[in-house]
């Protein structure tokens, strides 16, 4: 019996070591370079968000963070590459509401399942949508724009950053809530749509502050209302849609961070805390605000619940409006 007890005591440190090893590795995360996939070209809002946060994170963690731009397929190319990566926290993805919410409703066949294949880490930032009109518009305000659209159903076009983009679906939400008949003109990005808005080829569009700030400040386009619960600090004189009687018109590009499904919970939690800490750094936070982003940094559980609610809300609109990208 004594020999048995002694053998157990001798084996105990080994067993404890086996159990402690994964925890120690996770506590030291990251201990090698991280690949951060951005499913958009360099230079856009999502790219800016990832680069700004990753620089602060790399400095605090002492590890290299490589931004890898993988545009295409309405973010599906970057999503699939992330799904196929090892679930160890060393390949992560910037995922907007197109990736996590819209795509499953827009495509009958999708090469990934956002619920089963991707693990939410944190919502990094919100890009609230703003209804803007070009210099040729005679709409006095948002109410006047809606009244004119109702008076001439089907005669007013609107642009967007692309079919299935948050800009597109934000206007579709306005159409539903205000009972409007507007014609969608999709562009390859917000910049060319804004250029045509300034040039008079289209009269209106939804745009985020990050993309439209320069045009708004220069007086080339005019903001009428913001699709946000509160007024934006950059546009204190522009009312929310709720203020004009359309309380359900709330829309934003929601850019979060996700990892491959199966990534250990400890790694996900460590990653969230480090990213949230980077976002909370005063210099980082102010840079994001100045760019037109509302910084967040919530928990995995909060982000997951937000995605669930957004899925219910947007899938209804997409279905009711008969929008499909097949």
PDB file of N, CA, C and O in Angstrom, residues 146-214:
ATOM      1  N   UNK A 146     -38.465  62.479 -47.496  1.00  0.00           N
ATOM      2  CA  UNK A 146     -39.423  61.366 -47.461  1.00  0.00           C
ATOM      3  C   UNK A 146     -40.732  61.768 -48.138  1.00  0.00           C
ATOM      4  O   UNK A 146     -41.320  60.988 -48.906  1.00  0.00           O
ATOM      5  N   UNK A 147     -41.184  62.977 -47.888  1.00  0.00           N
ATOM      6  CA  UNK A 147     -42.432  63.453 -48.505  1.00  0.00           C
ATOM      7  C   UNK A 147     -42.312  63.510 -50.017  1.00  0.00           C
ATOM      8  O   UNK A 147     -43.236  63.103 -50.742  1.00  0.00           O
ATOM      9  N   UNK A 148     -41.184  63.984 -50.510  1.00  0.00           N
ATOM     10  CA  UNK A 148     -40.956  64.060 -51.957  1.00  0.00           C
ATOM     11  C   UNK A 148     -40.871  62.667 -52.575  1.00  0.00           C
ATOM     12  O   UNK A 148     -41.367  62.434 -53.683  1.00  0.00           O
ATOM     13  N   UNK A 149     -40.241  61.729 -51.851  1.00  0.00           N
ATOM     14  CA  UNK A 149     -40.137  60.353 -52.355  1.00  0.00           C
ATOM     15  C   UNK A 149     -41.512  59.695 -52.412  1.00  0.00           C
ATOM     16  O   UNK A 149     -41.816  58.944 -53.348  1.00  0.00           O
ATOM     17  N   UNK A 150     -42.351  59.982 -51.424  1.00  0.00           N
ATOM     18  CA  UNK A 150     -43.698  59.416 -51.426  1.00  0.00           C
ATOM     19  C   UNK A 150     -44.551  60.015 -52.541  1.00  0.00           C
ATOM     20  O   UNK A 150     -45.413  59.326 -53.115  1.00  0.00           O
ATOM     21  N   UNK A 151     -44.307  61.267 -52.850  1.00  0.00           N
ATOM     22  CA  UNK A 151     -45.089  61.935 -53.894  1.00  0.00           C
ATOM     23  C   UNK A 151     -44.746  61.426 -55.288  1.00  0.00           C
ATOM     24  O   UNK A 151     -45.569  61.501 -56.203  1.00  0.00           O
ATOM     25  N   UNK A 152     -43.514  60.874 -55.437  1.00  0.00           N
ATOM     26  CA  UNK A 152     -43.075  60.368 -56.754  1.00  0.00           C
ATOM     27  C   UNK A 152     -42.512  58.959 -56.604  1.00  0.00           C
ATOM     28  O   UNK A 152     -41.314  58.732 -56.775  1.00  0.00           O
ATOM     29  N   UNK A 153     -43.335  57.986 -56.268  1.00  0.00           N
ATOM     30  CA  UNK A 153     -42.837  56.618 -56.036  1.00  0.00           C
ATOM     31  C   UNK A 153     -42.121  56.044 -57.250  1.00  0.00           C
ATOM     32  O   UNK A 153     -42.612  56.130 -58.371  1.00  0.00           O
ATOM     33  N   UNK A 154     -40.943  55.486 -57.014  1.00  0.00           N
ATOM     34  CA  UNK A 154     -40.166  54.851 -58.071  1.00  0.00           C
ATOM     35  C   UNK A 154     -39.348  55.786 -58.920  1.00  0.00           C
ATOM     36  O   UNK A 154     -38.603  55.337 -59.805  1.00  0.00           O
ATOM     37  N   UNK A 155     -39.429  57.084 -58.666  1.00  0.00           N
ATOM     38  CA  UNK A 155     -38.715  58.053 -59.507  1.00  0.00           C
ATOM     39  C   UNK A 155     -37.378  58.495 -58.913  1.00  0.00           C
ATOM     40  O   UNK A 155     -36.596  59.168 -59.578  1.00  0.00           O
ATOM     41  N   UNK A 156     -37.113  58.126 -57.659  1.00  0.00           N
ATOM     42  CA  UNK A 156     -35.874  58.544 -57.000  1.00  0.00           C
ATOM     43  C   UNK A 156     -34.939  57.346 -56.840  1.00  0.00           C
ATOM     44  O   UNK A 156     -35.323  56.304 -56.312  1.00  0.00           O
ATOM     45  N   UNK A 157     -33.710  57.510 -57.326  1.00  0.00           N
ATOM     46  CA  UNK A 157     -32.688  56.476 -57.181  1.00  0.00           C
ATOM     47  C   UNK A 157     -31.863  56.740 -55.925  1.00  0.00           C
ATOM     48  O   UNK A 157     -31.802  57.867 -55.430  1.00  0.00           O
ATOM     49  N   UNK A 158     -31.212  55.716 -55.456  1.00  0.00           N
ATOM     50  CA  UNK A 158     -30.231  55.910 -54.386  1.00  0.00           C
ATOM     51  C   UNK A 158     -29.037  54.994 -54.639  1.00  0.00           C
ATOM     52  O   UNK A 158     -29.170  53.913 -55.199  1.00  0.00           O
ATOM     53  N   UNK A 159     -27.868  55.449 -54.246  1.00  0.00           N
ATOM     54  CA  UNK A 159     -26.655  54.664 -54.437  1.00  0.00           C
ATOM     55  C   UNK A 159     -26.269  53.925 -53.175  1.00  0.00           C
ATOM     56  O   UNK A 159     -26.781  54.190 -52.090  1.00  0.00           O
ATOM     57  N   UNK A 160     -25.349  52.994 -53.315  1.00  0.00           N
ATOM     58  CA  UNK A 160     -24.827  52.277 -52.153  1.00  0.00           C
ATOM     59  C   UNK A 160     -23.410  51.820 -52.437  1.00  0.00           C
ATOM     60  O   UNK A 160     -22.931  51.879 -53.572  1.00  0.00           O
ATOM     61  N   UNK A 161     -22.741  51.333 -51.400  1.00  0.00           N
ATOM     62  CA  UNK A 161     -21.378  50.823 -51.541  1.00  0.00           C
ATOM     63  C   UNK A 161     -21.361  49.431 -52.169  1.00  0.00           C
ATOM     64  O   UNK A 161     -20.291  48.846 -52.341  1.00  0.00           O
ATOM     65  N   UNK A 162     -22.518  48.909 -52.514  1.00  0.00           N
ATOM     66  CA  UNK A 162     -22.610  47.600 -53.144  1.00  0.00           C
ATOM     67  C   UNK A 162     -23.834  46.843 -52.682  1.00  0.00           C
ATOM     68  O   UNK A 162     -24.334  47.070 -51.574  1.00  0.00           O
ATOM     69  N   UNK A 163     -24.331  45.958 -53.528  1.00  0.00           N
ATOM     70  CA  UNK A 163     -25.497  45.153 -53.165  1.00  0.00           C
ATOM     71  C   UNK A 163     -25.174  44.291 -51.954  1.00  0.00           C
ATOM     72  O   UNK A 163     -24.158  43.601 -51.916  1.00  0.00           O
ATOM     73  N   UNK A 164     -26.031  44.350 -50.945  1.00  0.00           N
ATOM     74  CA  UNK A 164     -25.817  43.574 -49.738  1.00  0.00           C
ATOM     75  C   UNK A 164     -24.942  44.257 -48.706  1.00  0.00           C
ATOM     76  O   UNK A 164     -24.699  43.705 -47.631  1.00  0.00           O
ATOM     77  N   UNK A 165     -24.486  45.476 -48.996  1.00  0.00           N
ATOM     78  CA  UNK A 165     -23.662  46.217 -48.043  1.00  0.00           C
ATOM     79  C   UNK A 165     -24.539  46.834 -46.960  1.00  0.00           C
ATOM     80  O   UNK A 165     -25.749  46.995 -47.141  1.00  0.00           O
ATOM     81  N   UNK A 166     -23.956  47.205 -45.810  1.00  0.00           N
ATOM     82  CA  UNK A 166     -24.747  47.893 -44.784  1.00  0.00           C
ATOM     83  C   UNK A 166     -25.395  49.170 -45.313  1.00  0.00           C
ATOM     84  O   UNK A 166     -26.506  49.523 -44.898  1.00  0.00           O
ATOM     85  N   UNK A 167     -24.726  49.857 -46.234  1.00  0.00           N
ATOM     86  CA  UNK A 167     -25.261  51.088 -46.827  1.00  0.00           C
ATOM     87  C   UNK A 167     -26.541  50.789 -47.618  1.00  0.00           C
ATOM     88  O   UNK A 167     -27.527  51.531 -47.544  1.00  0.00           O
ATOM     89  N   UNK A 168     -26.505  49.696 -48.371  1.00  0.00           N
ATOM     90  CA  UNK A 168     -27.667  49.273 -49.154  1.00  0.00           C
ATOM     91  C   UNK A 168     -28.831  48.895 -48.241  1.00  0.00           C
ATOM     92  O   UNK A 168     -29.959  49.397 -48.391  1.00  0.00           O
ATOM     93  N   UNK A 169     -28.549  48.036 -47.265  1.00  0.00           N
ATOM     94  CA  UNK A 169     -29.630  47.524 -46.423  1.00  0.00           C
ATOM     95  C   UNK A 169     -30.166  48.578 -45.459  1.00  0.00           C
ATOM     96  O   UNK A 169     -31.329  48.521 -45.057  1.00  0.00           O
ATOM     97  N   UNK A 170     -29.342  49.563 -45.113  1.00  0.00           N
ATOM     98  CA  UNK A 170     -29.839  50.669 -44.284  1.00  0.00           C
ATOM     99  C   UNK A 170     -30.916  51.448 -45.035  1.00  0.00           C
ATOM    100  O   UNK A 170     -31.940  51.832 -44.456  1.00  0.00           O
ATOM    101  N   UNK A 171     -30.713  51.662 -46.332  1.00  0.00           N
ATOM    102  CA  UNK A 171     -31.721  52.367 -47.120  1.00  0.00           C
ATOM    103  C   UNK A 171     -32.957  51.492 -47.327  1.00  0.00           C
ATOM    104  O   UNK A 171     -34.088  52.005 -47.349  1.00  0.00           O
ATOM    105  N   UNK A 172     -32.756  50.195 -47.446  1.00  0.00           N
ATOM    106  CA  UNK A 172     -33.900  49.300 -47.557  1.00  0.00           C
ATOM    107  C   UNK A 172     -34.738  49.335 -46.271  1.00  0.00           C
ATOM    108  O   UNK A 172     -35.965  49.259 -46.323  1.00  0.00           O
ATOM    109  N   UNK A 173     -34.056  49.453 -45.144  1.00  0.00           N
ATOM    110  CA  UNK A 173     -34.776  49.584 -43.876  1.00  0.00           C
ATOM    111  C   UNK A 173     -35.607  50.869 -43.863  1.00  0.00           C
ATOM    112  O   UNK A 173     -36.764  50.873 -43.438  1.00  0.00           O
ATOM    113  N   UNK A 174     -35.017  51.974 -44.344  1.00  0.00           N
ATOM    114  CA  UNK A 174     -35.754  53.236 -44.426  1.00  0.00           C
ATOM    115  C   UNK A 174     -36.968  53.088 -45.338  1.00  0.00           C
ATOM    116  O   UNK A 174     -38.061  53.576 -45.023  1.00  0.00           O
ATOM    117  N   UNK A 175     -36.780  52.394 -46.456  1.00  0.00           N
ATOM    118  CA  UNK A 175     -37.882  52.168 -47.382  1.00  0.00           C
ATOM    119  C   UNK A 175     -39.042  51.447 -46.691  1.00  0.00           C
ATOM    120  O   UNK A 175     -40.206  51.812 -46.856  1.00  0.00           O
ATOM    121  N   UNK A 176     -38.708  50.424 -45.911  1.00  0.00           N
ATOM    122  CA  UNK A 176     -39.737  49.641 -45.229  1.00  0.00           C
ATOM    123  C   UNK A 176     -40.462  50.496 -44.191  1.00  0.00           C
ATOM    124  O   UNK A 176     -41.698  50.543 -44.148  1.00  0.00           O
ATOM    125  N   UNK A 177     -39.688  51.174 -43.354  1.00  0.00           N
ATOM    126  CA  UNK A 177     -40.279  51.920 -42.237  1.00  0.00           C
ATOM    127  C   UNK A 177     -41.050  53.152 -42.707  1.00  0.00           C
ATOM    128  O   UNK A 177     -42.065  53.517 -42.108  1.00  0.00           O
ATOM    129  N   UNK A 178     -40.579  53.808 -43.779  1.00  0.00           N
ATOM    130  CA  UNK A 178     -41.258  55.014 -44.271  1.00  0.00           C
ATOM    131  C   UNK A 178     -42.210  54.716 -45.421  1.00  0.00           C
ATOM    132  O   UNK A 178     -42.849  55.629 -45.945  1.00  0.00           O
ATOM    133  N   UNK A 179     -42.258  53.436 -45.830  1.00  0.00           N
ATOM    134  CA  UNK A 179     -43.130  53.003 -46.937  1.00  0.00           C
ATOM    135  C   UNK A 179     -42.819  53.773 -48.219  1.00  0.00           C
ATOM    136  O   UNK A 179     -43.669  54.413 -48.838  1.00  0.00           O
ATOM    137  N   UNK A 180     -41.547  53.666 -48.619  1.00  0.00           N
ATOM    138  CA  UNK A 180     -41.078  54.363 -49.817  1.00  0.00           C
ATOM    139  C   UNK A 180     -40.802  53.375 -50.948  1.00  0.00           C
ATOM    140  O   UNK A 180     -40.532  52.194 -50.707  1.00  0.00           O
ATOM    141  N   UNK A 181     -40.845  53.879 -52.164  1.00  0.00           N
ATOM    142  CA  UNK A 181     -40.439  53.111 -53.340  1.00  0.00           C
ATOM    143  C   UNK A 181     -39.270  53.848 -53.976  1.00  0.00           C
ATOM    144  O   UNK A 181     -39.446  54.828 -54.700  1.00  0.00           O
ATOM    145  N   UNK A 182     -38.035  53.379 -53.662  1.00  0.00           N
ATOM    146  CA  UNK A 182     -36.815  53.959 -54.212  1.00  0.00           C
ATOM    147  C   UNK A 182     -36.100  52.897 -55.041  1.00  0.00           C
ATOM    148  O   UNK A 182     -36.273  51.697 -54.807  1.00  0.00           O
ATOM    149  N   UNK A 183     -35.287  53.322 -55.990  1.00  0.00           N
ATOM    150  CA  UNK A 183     -34.581  52.389 -56.887  1.00  0.00           C
ATOM    151  C   UNK A 183     -33.106  52.342 -56.509  1.00  0.00           C
ATOM    152  O   UNK A 183     -32.430  53.376 -56.446  1.00  0.00           O
ATOM    153  N   UNK A 184     -32.616  51.132 -56.284  1.00  0.00           N
ATOM    154  CA  UNK A 184     -31.232  50.942 -55.847  1.00  0.00           C
ATOM    155  C   UNK A 184     -30.250  50.930 -57.011  1.00  0.00           C
ATOM    156  O   UNK A 184     -30.446  50.216 -58.001  1.00  0.00           O
ATOM    157  N   UNK A 185     -29.157  51.710 -56.881  1.00  0.00           N
ATOM    158  CA  UNK A 185     -28.056  51.710 -57.851  1.00  0.00           C
ATOM    159  C   UNK A 185     -26.790  51.306 -57.090  1.00  0.00           C
ATOM    160  O   UNK A 185     -26.203  52.117 -56.377  1.00  0.00           O
ATOM    161  N   UNK A 186     -26.358  50.049 -57.220  1.00  0.00           N
ATOM    162  CA  UNK A 186     -25.176  49.610 -56.470  1.00  0.00           C
ATOM    163  C   UNK A 186     -23.872  50.053 -57.129  1.00  0.00           C
ATOM    164  O   UNK A 186     -23.766  50.111 -58.354  1.00  0.00           O
ATOM    165  N   UNK A 187     -22.876  50.375 -56.317  1.00  0.00           N
ATOM    166  CA  UNK A 187     -21.535  50.743 -56.783  1.00  0.00           C
ATOM    167  C   UNK A 187     -20.523  49.784 -56.179  1.00  0.00           C
ATOM    168  O   UNK A 187     -20.828  49.019 -55.265  1.00  0.00           O
ATOM    169  N   UNK A 188     -19.312  49.870 -56.648  1.00  0.00           N
ATOM    170  CA  UNK A 188     -18.224  49.059 -56.093  1.00  0.00           C
ATOM    171  C   UNK A 188     -17.492  49.873 -55.021  1.00  0.00           C
ATOM    172  O   UNK A 188     -16.381  50.349 -55.235  1.00  0.00           O
ATOM    173  N   UNK A 189     -18.171  50.079 -53.912  1.00  0.00           N
ATOM    174  CA  UNK A 189     -17.580  50.838 -52.825  1.00  0.00           C
ATOM    175  C   UNK A 189     -18.278  52.165 -52.601  1.00  0.00           C
ATOM    176  O   UNK A 189     -18.977  52.679 -53.480  1.00  0.00           O
ATOM    177  N   UNK A 190     -18.060  52.735 -51.409  1.00  0.00           N
ATOM    178  CA  UNK A 190     -18.707  53.996 -51.058  1.00  0.00           C
ATOM    179  C   UNK A 190     -18.131  55.171 -51.835  1.00  0.00           C
ATOM    180  O   UNK A 190     -18.848  56.116 -52.182  1.00  0.00           O
ATOM    181  N   UNK A 191     -16.825  55.144 -52.120  1.00  0.00           N
ATOM    182  CA  UNK A 191     -16.168  56.279 -52.776  1.00  0.00           C
ATOM    183  C   UNK A 191     -16.762  56.596 -54.144  1.00  0.00           C
ATOM    184  O   UNK A 191     -17.109  57.760 -54.420  1.00  0.00           O
ATOM    185  N   UNK A 192     -16.906  55.608 -55.051  1.00  0.00           N
ATOM    186  CA  UNK A 192     -17.506  55.938 -56.350  1.00  0.00           C
ATOM    187  C   UNK A 192     -18.968  56.359 -56.242  1.00  0.00           C
ATOM    188  O   UNK A 192     -19.438  57.193 -57.029  1.00  0.00           O
ATOM    189  N   UNK A 193     -19.679  55.818 -55.272  1.00  0.00           N
ATOM    190  CA  UNK A 193     -21.078  56.228 -55.071  1.00  0.00           C
ATOM    191  C   UNK A 193     -21.134  57.684 -54.624  1.00  0.00           C
ATOM    192  O   UNK A 193     -21.956  58.476 -55.112  1.00  0.00           O
ATOM    193  N   UNK A 194     -20.251  58.052 -53.710  1.00  0.00           N
ATOM    194  CA  UNK A 194     -20.202  59.438 -53.239  1.00  0.00           C
ATOM    195  C   UNK A 194     -19.810  60.389 -54.368  1.00  0.00           C
ATOM    196  O   UNK A 194     -20.336  61.506 -54.472  1.00  0.00           O
ATOM    197  N   UNK A 195     -18.898  59.947 -55.232  1.00  0.00           N
ATOM    198  CA  UNK A 195     -18.482  60.781 -56.365  1.00  0.00           C
ATOM    199  C   UNK A 195     -19.662  61.068 -57.285  1.00  0.00           C
ATOM    200  O   UNK A 195     -19.851  62.199 -57.755  1.00  0.00           O
ATOM    201  N   UNK A 196     -20.484  60.062 -57.534  1.00  0.00           N
ATOM    202  CA  UNK A 196     -21.668  60.266 -58.382  1.00  0.00           C
ATOM    203  C   UNK A 196     -22.746  61.068 -57.663  1.00  0.00           C
ATOM    204  O   UNK A 196     -23.526  61.778 -58.291  1.00  0.00           O
ATOM    205  N   UNK A 197     -22.797  60.951 -56.342  1.00  0.00           N
ATOM    206  CA  UNK A 197     -23.732  61.761 -55.574  1.00  0.00           C
ATOM    207  C   UNK A 197     -23.373  63.237 -55.699  1.00  0.00           C
ATOM    208  O   UNK A 197     -24.238  64.085 -55.945  1.00  0.00           O
ATOM    209  N   UNK A 198     -22.100  63.539 -55.565  1.00  0.00           N
ATOM    210  CA  UNK A 198     -21.620  64.924 -55.721  1.00  0.00           C
ATOM    211  C   UNK A 198     -21.851  65.408 -57.146  1.00  0.00           C
ATOM    212  O   UNK A 198     -22.215  66.563 -57.373  1.00  0.00           O
ATOM    213  N   UNK A 199     -21.664  64.496 -58.110  1.00  0.00           N
ATOM    214  CA  UNK A 199     -21.812  64.866 -59.516  1.00  0.00           C
ATOM    215  C   UNK A 199     -23.247  64.940 -60.001  1.00  0.00           C
ATOM    216  O   UNK A 199     -23.496  65.349 -61.142  1.00  0.00           O
ATOM    217  N   UNK A 200     -24.199  64.521 -59.167  1.00  0.00           N
ATOM    218  CA  UNK A 200     -25.603  64.630 -59.538  1.00  0.00           C
ATOM    219  C   UNK A 200     -26.176  63.424 -60.248  1.00  0.00           C
ATOM    220  O   UNK A 200     -27.337  63.448 -60.669  1.00  0.00           O
ATOM    221  N   UNK A 201     -25.371  62.343 -60.414  1.00  0.00           N
ATOM    222  CA  UNK A 201     -25.882  61.145 -61.088  1.00  0.00           C
ATOM    223  C   UNK A 201     -26.895  60.402 -60.222  1.00  0.00           C
ATOM    224  O   UNK A 201     -27.792  59.723 -60.730  1.00  0.00           O
ATOM    225  N   UNK A 202     -26.754  60.496 -58.914  1.00  0.00           N
ATOM    226  CA  UNK A 202     -27.739  59.933 -57.978  1.00  0.00           C
ATOM    227  C   UNK A 202     -28.065  61.018 -56.946  1.00  0.00           C
ATOM    228  O   UNK A 202     -27.207  61.855 -56.635  1.00  0.00           O
ATOM    229  N   UNK A 203     -29.290  61.043 -56.423  1.00  0.00           N
ATOM    230  CA  UNK A 203     -29.667  62.119 -55.502  1.00  0.00           C
ATOM    231  C   UNK A 203     -29.411  61.838 -54.021  1.00  0.00           C
ATOM    232  O   UNK A 203     -29.344  62.779 -53.218  1.00  0.00           O
ATOM    233  N   UNK A 204     -29.278  60.550 -53.632  1.00  0.00           N
ATOM    234  CA  UNK A 204     -29.186  60.243 -52.211  1.00  0.00           C
ATOM    235  C   UNK A 204     -28.498  58.905 -51.979  1.00  0.00           C
ATOM    236  O   UNK A 204     -28.376  58.079 -52.893  1.00  0.00           O
ATOM    237  N   UNK A 205     -28.050  58.688 -50.742  1.00  0.00           N
ATOM    238  CA  UNK A 205     -27.491  57.402 -50.329  1.00  0.00           C
ATOM    239  C   UNK A 205     -27.324  57.401 -48.812  1.00  0.00           C
ATOM    240  O   UNK A 205     -27.404  58.451 -48.166  1.00  0.00           O
ATOM    241  N   UNK A 206     -27.129  56.238 -48.260  1.00  0.00           N
ATOM    242  CA  UNK A 206     -26.706  56.089 -46.873  1.00  0.00           C
ATOM    243  C   UNK A 206     -25.193  55.921 -46.881  1.00  0.00           C
ATOM    244  O   UNK A 206     -24.646  55.184 -47.709  1.00  0.00           O
ATOM    245  N   UNK A 207     -24.520  56.590 -45.968  1.00  0.00           N
ATOM    246  CA  UNK A 207     -23.067  56.494 -45.901  1.00  0.00           C
ATOM    247  C   UNK A 207     -22.643  56.555 -44.439  1.00  0.00           C
ATOM    248  O   UNK A 207     -23.360  57.119 -43.597  1.00  0.00           O
ATOM    249  N   UNK A 208     -21.517  55.953 -44.120  1.00  0.00           N
ATOM    250  CA  UNK A 208     -20.984  56.062 -42.769  1.00  0.00           C
ATOM    251  C   UNK A 208     -20.065  57.274 -42.687  1.00  0.00           C
ATOM    252  O   UNK A 208     -19.572  57.777 -43.698  1.00  0.00           O
ATOM    253  N   UNK A 209     -19.847  57.752 -41.484  1.00  0.00           N
ATOM    254  CA  UNK A 209     -19.049  58.960 -41.283  1.00  0.00           C
ATOM    255  C   UNK A 209     -17.618  58.769 -41.763  1.00  0.00           C
ATOM    256  O   UNK A 209     -17.000  59.704 -42.287  1.00  0.00           O
ATOM    257  N   UNK A 210     -17.078  57.577 -41.576  1.00  0.00           N
ATOM    258  CA  UNK A 210     -15.696  57.318 -41.993  1.00  0.00           C
ATOM    259  C   UNK A 210     -15.506  57.563 -43.481  1.00  0.00           C
ATOM    260  O   UNK A 210     -14.518  58.163 -43.916  1.00  0.00           O
ATOM    261  N   UNK A 211     -16.468  57.112 -44.282  1.00  0.00           N
ATOM    262  CA  UNK A 211     -16.367  57.285 -45.736  1.00  0.00           C
ATOM    263  C   UNK A 211     -16.820  58.673 -46.179  1.00  0.00           C
ATOM    264  O   UNK A 211     -16.281  59.228 -47.143  1.00  0.00           O
ATOM    265  N   UNK A 212     -17.809  59.231 -45.489  1.00  0.00           N
ATOM    266  CA  UNK A 212     -18.404  60.479 -45.976  1.00  0.00           C
ATOM    267  C   UNK A 212     -17.954  61.752 -45.309  1.00  0.00           C
ATOM    268  O   UNK A 212     -18.344  62.846 -45.745  1.00  0.00           O
ATOM    269  N   UNK A 213     -17.119  61.663 -44.262  1.00  0.00           N
ATOM    270  CA  UNK A 213     -16.746  62.855 -43.488  1.00  0.00           C
ATOM    271  C   UNK A 213     -16.173  63.969 -44.353  1.00  0.00           C
ATOM    272  O   UNK A 213     -16.557  65.137 -44.210  1.00  0.00           O
ATOM    273  N   UNK A 214     -15.250  63.613 -45.250  1.00  0.00           N
ATOM    274  CA  UNK A 214     -14.618  64.641 -46.088  1.00  0.00           C
ATOM    275  C   UNK A 214     -15.618  65.364 -46.964  1.00  0.00           C
ATOM    276  O   UNK A 214     -15.556  66.601 -47.121  1.00  0.00           O
TER     277      UNK A 214
END
